[in-house]
Short mmCIF file of C-alpha atoms in Angstrom, two decimals:
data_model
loop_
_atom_site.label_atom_id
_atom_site.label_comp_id
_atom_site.label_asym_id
_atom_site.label_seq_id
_atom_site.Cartn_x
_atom_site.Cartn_y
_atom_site.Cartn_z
CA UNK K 1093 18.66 10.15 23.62
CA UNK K 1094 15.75 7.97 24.12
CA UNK K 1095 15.59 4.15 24.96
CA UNK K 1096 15.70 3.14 21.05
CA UNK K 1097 18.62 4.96 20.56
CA UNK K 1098 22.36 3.44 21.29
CA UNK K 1099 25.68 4.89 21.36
CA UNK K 1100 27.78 3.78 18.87
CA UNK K 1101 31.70 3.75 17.92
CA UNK K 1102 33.26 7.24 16.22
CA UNK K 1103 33.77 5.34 12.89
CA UNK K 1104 34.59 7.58 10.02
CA UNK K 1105 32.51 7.48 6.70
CA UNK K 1106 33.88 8.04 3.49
CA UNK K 1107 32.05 10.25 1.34
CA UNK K 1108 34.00 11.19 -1.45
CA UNK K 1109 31.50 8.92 -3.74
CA UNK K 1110 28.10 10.57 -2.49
CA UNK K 1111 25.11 10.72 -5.23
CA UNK K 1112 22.68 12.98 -4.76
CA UNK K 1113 19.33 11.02 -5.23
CA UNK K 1114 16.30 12.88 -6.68
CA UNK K 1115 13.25 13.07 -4.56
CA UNK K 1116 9.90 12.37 -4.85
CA UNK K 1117 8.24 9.34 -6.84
CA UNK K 1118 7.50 9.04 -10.82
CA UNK K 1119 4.35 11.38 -11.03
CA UNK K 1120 3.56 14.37 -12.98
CA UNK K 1121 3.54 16.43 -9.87
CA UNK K 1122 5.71 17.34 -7.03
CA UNK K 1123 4.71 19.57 -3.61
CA UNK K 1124 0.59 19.55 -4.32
CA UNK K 1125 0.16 19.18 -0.32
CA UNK K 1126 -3.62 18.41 0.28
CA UNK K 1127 -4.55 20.68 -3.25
CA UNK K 1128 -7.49 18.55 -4.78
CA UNK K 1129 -7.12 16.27 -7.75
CA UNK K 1130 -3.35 14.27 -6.59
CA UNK K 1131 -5.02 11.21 -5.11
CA UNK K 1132 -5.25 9.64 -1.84
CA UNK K 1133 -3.25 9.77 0.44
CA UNK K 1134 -2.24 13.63 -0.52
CA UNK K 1135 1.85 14.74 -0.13
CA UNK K 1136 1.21 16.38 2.54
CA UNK K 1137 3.87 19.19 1.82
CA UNK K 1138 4.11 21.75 -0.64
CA UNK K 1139 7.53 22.73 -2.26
CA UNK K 1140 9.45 25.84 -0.94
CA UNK K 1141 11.52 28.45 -1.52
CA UNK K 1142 12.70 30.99 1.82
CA UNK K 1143 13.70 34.36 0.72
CA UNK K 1144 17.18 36.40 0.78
CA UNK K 1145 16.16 38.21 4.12
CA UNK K 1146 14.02 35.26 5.30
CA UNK K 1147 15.27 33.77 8.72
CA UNK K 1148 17.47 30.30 8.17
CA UNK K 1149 16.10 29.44 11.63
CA UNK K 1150 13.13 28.96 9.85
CA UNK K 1151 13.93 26.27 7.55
CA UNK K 1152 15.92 28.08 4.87
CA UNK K 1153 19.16 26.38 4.59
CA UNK K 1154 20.13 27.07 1.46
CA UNK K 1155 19.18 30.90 0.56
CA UNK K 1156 18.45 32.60 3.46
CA UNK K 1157 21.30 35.18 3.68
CA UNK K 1158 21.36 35.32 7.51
CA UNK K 1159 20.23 34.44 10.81
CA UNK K 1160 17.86 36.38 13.60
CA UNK K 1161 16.57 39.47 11.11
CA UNK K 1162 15.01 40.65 14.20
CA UNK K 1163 12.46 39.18 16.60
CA UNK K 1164 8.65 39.54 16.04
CA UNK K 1165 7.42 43.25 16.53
CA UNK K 1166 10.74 44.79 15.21
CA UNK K 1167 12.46 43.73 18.56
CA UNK K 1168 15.67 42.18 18.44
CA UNK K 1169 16.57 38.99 20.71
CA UNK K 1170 19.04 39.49 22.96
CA UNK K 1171 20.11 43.09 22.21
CA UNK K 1172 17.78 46.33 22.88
CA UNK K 1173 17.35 47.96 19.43
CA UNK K 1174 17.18 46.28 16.25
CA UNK K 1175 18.55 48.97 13.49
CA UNK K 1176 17.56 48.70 10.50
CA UNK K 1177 14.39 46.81 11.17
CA UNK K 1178 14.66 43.38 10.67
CA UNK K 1179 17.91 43.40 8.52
CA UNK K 1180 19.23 40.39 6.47
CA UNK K 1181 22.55 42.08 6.58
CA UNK K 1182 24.81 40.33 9.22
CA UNK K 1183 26.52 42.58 12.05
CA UNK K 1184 29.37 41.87 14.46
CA UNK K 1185 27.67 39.90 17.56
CA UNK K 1186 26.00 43.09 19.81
CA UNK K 1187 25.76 45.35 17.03
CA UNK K 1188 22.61 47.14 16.24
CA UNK K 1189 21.65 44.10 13.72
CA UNK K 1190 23.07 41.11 15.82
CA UNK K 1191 22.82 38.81 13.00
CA UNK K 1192 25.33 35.88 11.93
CA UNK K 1193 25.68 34.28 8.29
CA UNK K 1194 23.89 31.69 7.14
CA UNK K 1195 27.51 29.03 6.65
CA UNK K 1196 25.17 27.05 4.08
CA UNK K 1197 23.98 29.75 1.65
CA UNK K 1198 23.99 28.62 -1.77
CA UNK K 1199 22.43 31.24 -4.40
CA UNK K 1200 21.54 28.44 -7.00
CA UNK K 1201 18.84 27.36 -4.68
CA UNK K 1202 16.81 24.00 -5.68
CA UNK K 1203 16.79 22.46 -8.66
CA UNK K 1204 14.06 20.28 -10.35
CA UNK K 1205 13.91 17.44 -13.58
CA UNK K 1206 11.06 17.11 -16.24
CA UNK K 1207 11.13 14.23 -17.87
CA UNK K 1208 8.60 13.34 -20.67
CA UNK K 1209 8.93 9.84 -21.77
CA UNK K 1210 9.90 8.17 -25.29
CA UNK K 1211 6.88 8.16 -27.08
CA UNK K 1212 4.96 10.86 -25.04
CA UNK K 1213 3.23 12.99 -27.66
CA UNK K 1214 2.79 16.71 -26.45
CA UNK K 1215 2.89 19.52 -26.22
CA UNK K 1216 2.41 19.54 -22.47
CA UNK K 1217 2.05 22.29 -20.23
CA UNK K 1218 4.42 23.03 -17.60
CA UNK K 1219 2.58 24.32 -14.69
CA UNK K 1220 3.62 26.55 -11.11
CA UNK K 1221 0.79 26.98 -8.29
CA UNK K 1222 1.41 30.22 -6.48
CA UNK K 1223 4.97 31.07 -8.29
CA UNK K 1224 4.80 34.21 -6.23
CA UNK K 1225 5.41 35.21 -2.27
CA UNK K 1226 2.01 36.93 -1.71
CA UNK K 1227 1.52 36.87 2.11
CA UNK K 1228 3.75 39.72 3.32
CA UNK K 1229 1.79 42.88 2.06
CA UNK K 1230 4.86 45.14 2.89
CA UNK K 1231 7.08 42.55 1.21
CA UNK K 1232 9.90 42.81 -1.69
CA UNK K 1233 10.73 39.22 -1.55
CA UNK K 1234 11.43 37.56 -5.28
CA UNK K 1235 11.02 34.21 -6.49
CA UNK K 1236 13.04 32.97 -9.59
CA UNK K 1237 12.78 30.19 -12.23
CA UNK K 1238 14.53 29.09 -15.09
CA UNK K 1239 13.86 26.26 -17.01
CA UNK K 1240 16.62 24.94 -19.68
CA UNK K 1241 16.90 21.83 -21.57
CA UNK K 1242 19.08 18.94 -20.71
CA UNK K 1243 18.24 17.00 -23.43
CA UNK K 1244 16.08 16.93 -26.22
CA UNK K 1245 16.98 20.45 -26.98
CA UNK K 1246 19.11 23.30 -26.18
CA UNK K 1247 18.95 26.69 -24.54
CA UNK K 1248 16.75 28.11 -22.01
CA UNK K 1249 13.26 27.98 -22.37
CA UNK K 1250 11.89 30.41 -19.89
CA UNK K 1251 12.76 32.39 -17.06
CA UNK K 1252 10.75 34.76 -15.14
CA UNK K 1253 11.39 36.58 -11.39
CA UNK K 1254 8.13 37.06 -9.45
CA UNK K 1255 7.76 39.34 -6.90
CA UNK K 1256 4.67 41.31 -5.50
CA UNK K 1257 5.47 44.93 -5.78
CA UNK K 1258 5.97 43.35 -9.77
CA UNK K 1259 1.71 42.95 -9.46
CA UNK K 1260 2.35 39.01 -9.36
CA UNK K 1261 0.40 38.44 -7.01
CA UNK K 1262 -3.20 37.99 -8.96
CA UNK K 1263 -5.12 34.85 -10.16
CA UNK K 1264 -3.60 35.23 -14.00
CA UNK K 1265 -0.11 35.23 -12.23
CA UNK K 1266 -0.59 32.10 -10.38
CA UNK K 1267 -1.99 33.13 -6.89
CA UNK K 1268 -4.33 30.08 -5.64
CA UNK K 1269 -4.29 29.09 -9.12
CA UNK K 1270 -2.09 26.94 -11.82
CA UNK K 1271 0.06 29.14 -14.05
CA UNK K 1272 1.30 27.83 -17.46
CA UNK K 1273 5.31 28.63 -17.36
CA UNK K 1274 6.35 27.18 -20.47
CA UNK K 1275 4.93 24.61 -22.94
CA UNK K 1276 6.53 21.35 -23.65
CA UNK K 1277 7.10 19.34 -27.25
CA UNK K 1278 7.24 15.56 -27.51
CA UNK K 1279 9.52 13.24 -26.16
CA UNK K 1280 11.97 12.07 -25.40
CA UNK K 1281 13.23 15.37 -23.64
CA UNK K 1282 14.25 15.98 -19.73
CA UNK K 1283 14.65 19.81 -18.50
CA UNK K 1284 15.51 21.30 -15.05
CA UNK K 1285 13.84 23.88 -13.38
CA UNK K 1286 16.33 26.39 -11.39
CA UNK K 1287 14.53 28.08 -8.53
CA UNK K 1288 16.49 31.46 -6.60
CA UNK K 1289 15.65 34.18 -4.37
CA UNK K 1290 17.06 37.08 -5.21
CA UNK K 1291 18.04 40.08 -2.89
CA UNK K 1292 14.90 41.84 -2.66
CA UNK K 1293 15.14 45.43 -3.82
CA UNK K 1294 14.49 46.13 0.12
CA UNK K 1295 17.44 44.77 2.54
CA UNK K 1296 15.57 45.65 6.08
CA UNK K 1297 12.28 43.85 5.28
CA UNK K 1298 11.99 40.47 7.15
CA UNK K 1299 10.79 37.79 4.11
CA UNK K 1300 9.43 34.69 4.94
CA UNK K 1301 8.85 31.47 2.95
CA UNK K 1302 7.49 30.58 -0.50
CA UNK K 1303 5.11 27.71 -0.92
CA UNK K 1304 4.23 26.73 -4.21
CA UNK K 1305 3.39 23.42 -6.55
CA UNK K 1306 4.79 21.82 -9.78
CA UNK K 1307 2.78 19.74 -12.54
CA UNK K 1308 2.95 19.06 -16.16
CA UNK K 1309 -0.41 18.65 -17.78
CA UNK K 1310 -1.43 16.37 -21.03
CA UNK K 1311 -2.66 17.90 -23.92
CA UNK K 1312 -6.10 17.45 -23.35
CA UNK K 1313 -5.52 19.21 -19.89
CA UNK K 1314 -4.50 17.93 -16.16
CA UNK K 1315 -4.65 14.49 -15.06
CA UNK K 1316 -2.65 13.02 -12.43
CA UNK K 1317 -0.57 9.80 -13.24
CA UNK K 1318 2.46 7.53 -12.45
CA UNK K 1319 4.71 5.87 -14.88
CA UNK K 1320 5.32 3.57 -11.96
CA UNK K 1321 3.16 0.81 -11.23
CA UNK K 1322 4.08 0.70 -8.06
CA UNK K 1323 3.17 4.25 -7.61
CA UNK K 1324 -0.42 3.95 -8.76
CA UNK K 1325 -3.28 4.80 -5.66
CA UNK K 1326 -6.61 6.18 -6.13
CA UNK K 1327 -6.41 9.50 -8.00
CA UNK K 1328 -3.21 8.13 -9.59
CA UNK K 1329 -3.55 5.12 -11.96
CA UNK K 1330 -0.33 4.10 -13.87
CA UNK K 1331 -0.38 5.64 -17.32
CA UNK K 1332 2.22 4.63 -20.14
CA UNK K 1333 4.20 7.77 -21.08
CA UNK K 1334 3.41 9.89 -18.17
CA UNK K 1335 5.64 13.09 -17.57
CA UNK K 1336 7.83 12.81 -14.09
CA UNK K 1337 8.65 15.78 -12.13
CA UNK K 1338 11.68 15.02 -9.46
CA UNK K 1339 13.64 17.28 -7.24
CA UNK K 1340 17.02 17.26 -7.59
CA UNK K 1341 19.19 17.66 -4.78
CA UNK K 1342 18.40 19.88 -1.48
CA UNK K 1343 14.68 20.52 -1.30
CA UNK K 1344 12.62 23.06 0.62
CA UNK K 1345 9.33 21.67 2.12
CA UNK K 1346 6.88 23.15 3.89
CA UNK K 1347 4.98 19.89 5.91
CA UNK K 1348 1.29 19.77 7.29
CA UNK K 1349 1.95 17.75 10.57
CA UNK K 1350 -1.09 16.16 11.06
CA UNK K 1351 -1.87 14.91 14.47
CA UNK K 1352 -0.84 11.35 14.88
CA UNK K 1353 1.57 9.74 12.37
CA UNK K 1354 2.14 11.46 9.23
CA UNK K 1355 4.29 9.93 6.09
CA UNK K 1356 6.16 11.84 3.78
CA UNK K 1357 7.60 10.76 0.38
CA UNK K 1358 11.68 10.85 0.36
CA UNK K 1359 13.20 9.28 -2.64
CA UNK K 1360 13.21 6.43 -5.14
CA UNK K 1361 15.66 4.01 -4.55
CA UNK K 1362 16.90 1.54 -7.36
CA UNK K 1363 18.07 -1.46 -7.82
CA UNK K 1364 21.60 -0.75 -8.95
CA UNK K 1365 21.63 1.26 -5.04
CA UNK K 1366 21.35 -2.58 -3.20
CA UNK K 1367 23.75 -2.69 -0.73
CA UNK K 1368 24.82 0.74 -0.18
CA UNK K 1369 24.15 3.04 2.14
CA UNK K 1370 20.93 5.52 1.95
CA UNK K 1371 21.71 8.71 3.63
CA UNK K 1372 18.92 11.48 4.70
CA UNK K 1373 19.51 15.08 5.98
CA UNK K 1374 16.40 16.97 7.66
CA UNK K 1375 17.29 20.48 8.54
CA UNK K 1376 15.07 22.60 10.73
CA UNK K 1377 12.99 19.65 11.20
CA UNK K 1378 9.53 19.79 12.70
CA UNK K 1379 10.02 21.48 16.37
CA UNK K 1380 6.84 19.90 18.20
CA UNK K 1381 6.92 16.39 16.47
CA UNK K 1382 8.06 14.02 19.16
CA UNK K 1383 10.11 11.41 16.93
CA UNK K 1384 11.33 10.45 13.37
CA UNK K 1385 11.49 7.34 11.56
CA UNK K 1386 12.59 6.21 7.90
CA UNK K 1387 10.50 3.67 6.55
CA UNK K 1388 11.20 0.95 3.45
CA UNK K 1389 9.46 0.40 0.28
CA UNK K 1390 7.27 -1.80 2.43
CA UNK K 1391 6.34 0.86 4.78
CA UNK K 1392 8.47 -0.79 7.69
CA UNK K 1393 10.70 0.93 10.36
CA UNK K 1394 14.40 0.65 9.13
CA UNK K 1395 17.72 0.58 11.51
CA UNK K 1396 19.59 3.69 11.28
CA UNK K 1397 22.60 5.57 12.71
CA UNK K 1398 22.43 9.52 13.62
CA UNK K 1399 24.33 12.29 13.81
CA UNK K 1400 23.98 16.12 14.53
CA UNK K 1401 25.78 18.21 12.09
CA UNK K 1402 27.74 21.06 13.44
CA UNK K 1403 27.21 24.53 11.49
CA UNK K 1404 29.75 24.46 9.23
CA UNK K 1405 28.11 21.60 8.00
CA UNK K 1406 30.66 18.89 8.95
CA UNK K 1407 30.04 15.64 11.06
CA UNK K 1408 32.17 14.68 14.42
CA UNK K 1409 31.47 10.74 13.15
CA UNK K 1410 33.19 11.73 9.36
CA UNK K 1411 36.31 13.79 11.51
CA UNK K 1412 37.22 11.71 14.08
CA UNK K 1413 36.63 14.25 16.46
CA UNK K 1414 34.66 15.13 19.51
CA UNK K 1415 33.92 19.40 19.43
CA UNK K 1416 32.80 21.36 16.61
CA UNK K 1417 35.14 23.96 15.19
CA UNK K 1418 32.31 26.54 14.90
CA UNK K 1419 31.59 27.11 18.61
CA UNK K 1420 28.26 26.32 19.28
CA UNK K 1421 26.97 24.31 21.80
CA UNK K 1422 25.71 20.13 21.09
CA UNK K 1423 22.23 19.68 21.83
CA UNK K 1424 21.12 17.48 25.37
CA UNK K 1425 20.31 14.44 25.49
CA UNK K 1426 19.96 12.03 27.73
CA UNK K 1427 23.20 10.91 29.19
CA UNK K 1428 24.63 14.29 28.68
CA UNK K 1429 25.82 16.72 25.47
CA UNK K 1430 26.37 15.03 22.36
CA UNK K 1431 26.31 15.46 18.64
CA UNK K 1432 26.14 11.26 18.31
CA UNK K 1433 26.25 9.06 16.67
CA UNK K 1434 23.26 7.11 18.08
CA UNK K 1435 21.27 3.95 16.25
CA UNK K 1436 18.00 2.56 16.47
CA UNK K 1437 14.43 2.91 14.60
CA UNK K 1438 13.29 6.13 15.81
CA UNK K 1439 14.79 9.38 16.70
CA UNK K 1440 13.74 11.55 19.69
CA UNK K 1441 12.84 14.81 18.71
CA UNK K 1442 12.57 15.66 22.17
CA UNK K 1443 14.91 14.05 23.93
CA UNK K 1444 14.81 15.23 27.78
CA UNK K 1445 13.45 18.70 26.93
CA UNK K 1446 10.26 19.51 28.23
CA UNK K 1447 6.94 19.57 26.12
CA UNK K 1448 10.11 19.39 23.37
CA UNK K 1449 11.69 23.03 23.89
CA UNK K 1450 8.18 24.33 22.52
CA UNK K 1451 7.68 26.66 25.78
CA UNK K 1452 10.99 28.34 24.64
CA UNK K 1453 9.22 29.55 20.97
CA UNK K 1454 9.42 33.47 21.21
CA UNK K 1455 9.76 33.23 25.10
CA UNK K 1456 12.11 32.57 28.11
CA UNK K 1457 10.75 28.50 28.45
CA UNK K 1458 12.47 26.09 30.84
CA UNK K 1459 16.04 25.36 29.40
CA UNK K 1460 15.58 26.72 26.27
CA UNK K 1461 18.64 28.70 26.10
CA UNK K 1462 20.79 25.80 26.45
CA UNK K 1463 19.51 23.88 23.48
CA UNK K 1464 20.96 26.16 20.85
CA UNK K 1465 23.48 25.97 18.25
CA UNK K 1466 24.62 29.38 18.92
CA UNK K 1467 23.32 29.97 22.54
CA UNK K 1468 20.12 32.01 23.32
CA UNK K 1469 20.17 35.02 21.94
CA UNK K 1470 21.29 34.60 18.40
CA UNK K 1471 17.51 33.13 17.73
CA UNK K 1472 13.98 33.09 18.01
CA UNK K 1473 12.66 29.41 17.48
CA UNK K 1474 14.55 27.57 20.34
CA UNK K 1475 13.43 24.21 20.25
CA UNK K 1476 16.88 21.79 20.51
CA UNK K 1477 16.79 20.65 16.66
CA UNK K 1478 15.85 23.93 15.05
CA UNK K 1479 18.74 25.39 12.82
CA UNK K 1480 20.38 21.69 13.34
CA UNK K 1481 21.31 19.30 10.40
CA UNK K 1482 19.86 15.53 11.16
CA UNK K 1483 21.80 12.79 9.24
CA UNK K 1484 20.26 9.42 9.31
CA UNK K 1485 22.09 6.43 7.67
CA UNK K 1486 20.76 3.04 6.81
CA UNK K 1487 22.25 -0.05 4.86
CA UNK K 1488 19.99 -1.06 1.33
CA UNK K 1489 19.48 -4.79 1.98
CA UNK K 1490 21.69 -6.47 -0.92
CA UNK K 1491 18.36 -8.09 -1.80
CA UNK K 1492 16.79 -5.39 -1.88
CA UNK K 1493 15.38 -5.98 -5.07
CA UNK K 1494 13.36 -9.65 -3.88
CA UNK K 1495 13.03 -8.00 -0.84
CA UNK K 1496 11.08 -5.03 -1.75
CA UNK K 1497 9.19 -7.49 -5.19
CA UNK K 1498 9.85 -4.50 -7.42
CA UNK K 1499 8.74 -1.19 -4.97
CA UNK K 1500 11.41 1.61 -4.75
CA UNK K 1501 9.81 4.45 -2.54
CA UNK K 1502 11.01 5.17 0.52
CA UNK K 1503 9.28 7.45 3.27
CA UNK K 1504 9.59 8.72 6.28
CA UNK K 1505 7.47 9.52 9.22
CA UNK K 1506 6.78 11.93 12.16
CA UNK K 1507 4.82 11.07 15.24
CA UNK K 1508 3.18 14.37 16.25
CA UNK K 1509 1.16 13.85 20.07
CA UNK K 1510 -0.31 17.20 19.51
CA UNK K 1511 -2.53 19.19 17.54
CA UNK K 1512 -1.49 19.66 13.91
CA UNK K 1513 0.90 22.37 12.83
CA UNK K 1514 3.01 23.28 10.08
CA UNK K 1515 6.95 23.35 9.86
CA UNK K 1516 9.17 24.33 6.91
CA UNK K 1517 12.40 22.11 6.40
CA UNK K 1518 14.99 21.67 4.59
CA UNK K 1519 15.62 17.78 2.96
CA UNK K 1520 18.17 16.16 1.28
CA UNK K 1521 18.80 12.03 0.00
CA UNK K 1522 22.05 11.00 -0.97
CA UNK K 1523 24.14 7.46 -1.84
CA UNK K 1524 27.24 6.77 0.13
#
């Protein structure tokens, strides 16, 4: 990989004591991207959810049903018809479809927490920007959500599919505006919000992604807040018994890669976590972003070790092995083929690959083929990390808490040498 990067020992990690972490901060919205009215700096991603037939390749881990629906135009790579037209439905490898399953489907999809504070005094409004997948105009693609009580209550409070041929997609369904999903009491309560695709009612329709936004606004209407104070920045002040919206879990986001050095929020990270390890899993990560780095509470590059996941979703480090069951090729690097692990402070995106793999996007670029999981024809974006699984593992400090004097948030960062772009991923913070 690059300089920064070493080899290290095959050392396996036990993981039967994982925790999930939740991600994002203590704020009363989650996935705003640059929408007015979240403070300064803005997210910079919105939340999303791929559809059934969307393509995996494109950042859908979790409920894309397949891989390669077809390549752009209703052409197939690497077979000469594509019958039905862009099909979600997988087919033996050189059938008419040519597609493979997605190994990580999961139907649940991504789950969200609501939490309004002891003391808060509703009713609050729980709020969805653009619930509904309104940019295909051929498209069947649905969007789900349920919300349910965890406590404070009992029983589900609302559910509702969207879809476009349903007419969702107007301004008093949510499109480019905020739609009111369900209204909140008092609390203390805490829900979760259950977002699915469903199988649209058309199987040979490509889908593509759904972006949307989550808030909960006060009774006298929207205004953003933190019960952190460590949180607070301008737009945001810290406000005694503000709502928190976290995701729980996996979590679709769909970035704006600025030119330069972008930070995203990942988790927050408490005290009782000191001294363990903080694990991070980017899948489908930015293709054209030269390299990735986690950063503290304090905003400072953190020593890591990474590994490449194979597709079944298993680690070579965790095994004790050195080939992946599943068949597909390790990306290059430099010094040869290699799934890891490697440490240092950054992670090459790029690695040896030139201009990063991007002249291989929908073409026949310079070593392209090479870089895939499962070889050249099975997909369309061909960049050496897309459809991959990036682990990165850091130690907490045991002081963590003096260390950090009371901040929590971690980040992490992109370096991006080009002109902006945006990428949809797939992100995941766990304990170990």
């Amino acid at each position: 990989m690059a300089a920064v990067l070493a080899v290290v020992a095959l050392t396996p990690f036990l993981s039967s004591c994982d925790t999930t972490l939740p991600l994002g901060g203590a704020r009363n919205f989650l996935g705003t991207g640059s929408l007015a009215g979240f403070g300064w700096p803005s997210e910079n991603f919105m939340l999303s959810v791929g559809g059934y037939c969307s393509r995996r390749e494109f950042g859908e881990q979790l409920l894309a049903h397949a891989d390669n629906e077809g390549g752009l135009s209703g052409t197939s790579w690497g077979a000469a018809n594509d019958t039905p037209g862009h099909s979600c439905q997988p087919a033996d490898e050189g059938g008419p479809s040519y597609v493979r399953h997605n190994p990580d489907e999961n139907s649940a999809g991504y789950a969200f927490e609501i939490d309004i504070p002891d003391g808060a005094i509703g009713p609050f409004s729980f709020q969805i920007y653009d619930p509904t997948e309104c940019t295909n105009p051929t498209g069947t693609q649905q969007t789900a959500y349920r919300l349910t009580h965890i406590y404070g209550g009992s029983g589900e409070i609302a559910s509702r599919t969207f879809s476009r041929p349903n007419g969702d997609c107007t301004a008093a369904n949510g499109l480019d505006s905020w739609l009111t999903f369900a209204t909140l009491g008092n609390g203390p309560a805490r829900y979760r919000l259950e977002v699915t695709a469903p199988p649209p009612t058309s199987l040979t329709t490509s889908e593509t992604n759904n972006q949307f936004a989550l808030r909960v606004a006060q009774p006298a209407g929207f205004s953003a807040c933190t019960n952190d104070p460590y949180l607070a920045v301008p737009g945001v002040p810290n406000a005694v018994g503000c709502p928190m919206i976290r995701a729980l879990g996996a979590t679709g986001r769909y970035l704006t890669v600025a030119s330069g050095s972008p930070t995203y929020d990942l988790a927050t990270v408490g005290a009782e976590h000191a001294g363990k390890t903080l694990q991070v899993e980017f899948f489908d990560l930015a293709e054209g972003a030269t390299k990735l780095e986690l950063l503290d509470p304090h905003g400072y590059q953190v020593w890591f070790t990474a590994d490449i996941a194979c597709q079944d979703g298993t680690y070579l480090r965790d095994l004790g092995t050195t080939a992946c069951t599943t068949g597909e090729l390790p990306p290059t690097v430099s010094g040869g083929k290699t799934y890891g692990p490697w440490s240092g402070t950054s992670f090459d995106l790029c690695g040896p690959i030139v201009a990063c793999g991007r002249n291989g996007v929908n073409g026949d670029g310079p070593g392209a083929s090479a870089e895939q999981p499962w070889g050249f024809p099975h997909l369309v974006q061909r960049t050496q990390y897309s459809n991959r699984t990036i682990r990165l593992r850091v130690l907490i400090p045991p002081d963590a808490p003096i260390r950090y004097s009371g901040w929590t948030l971690w980040r992490f960062r992109l370096t991006n040498p080009t002109a902006a772009f945006i990428d949809r991923t797939t992100v995941t913070v766990s304990i170990v």
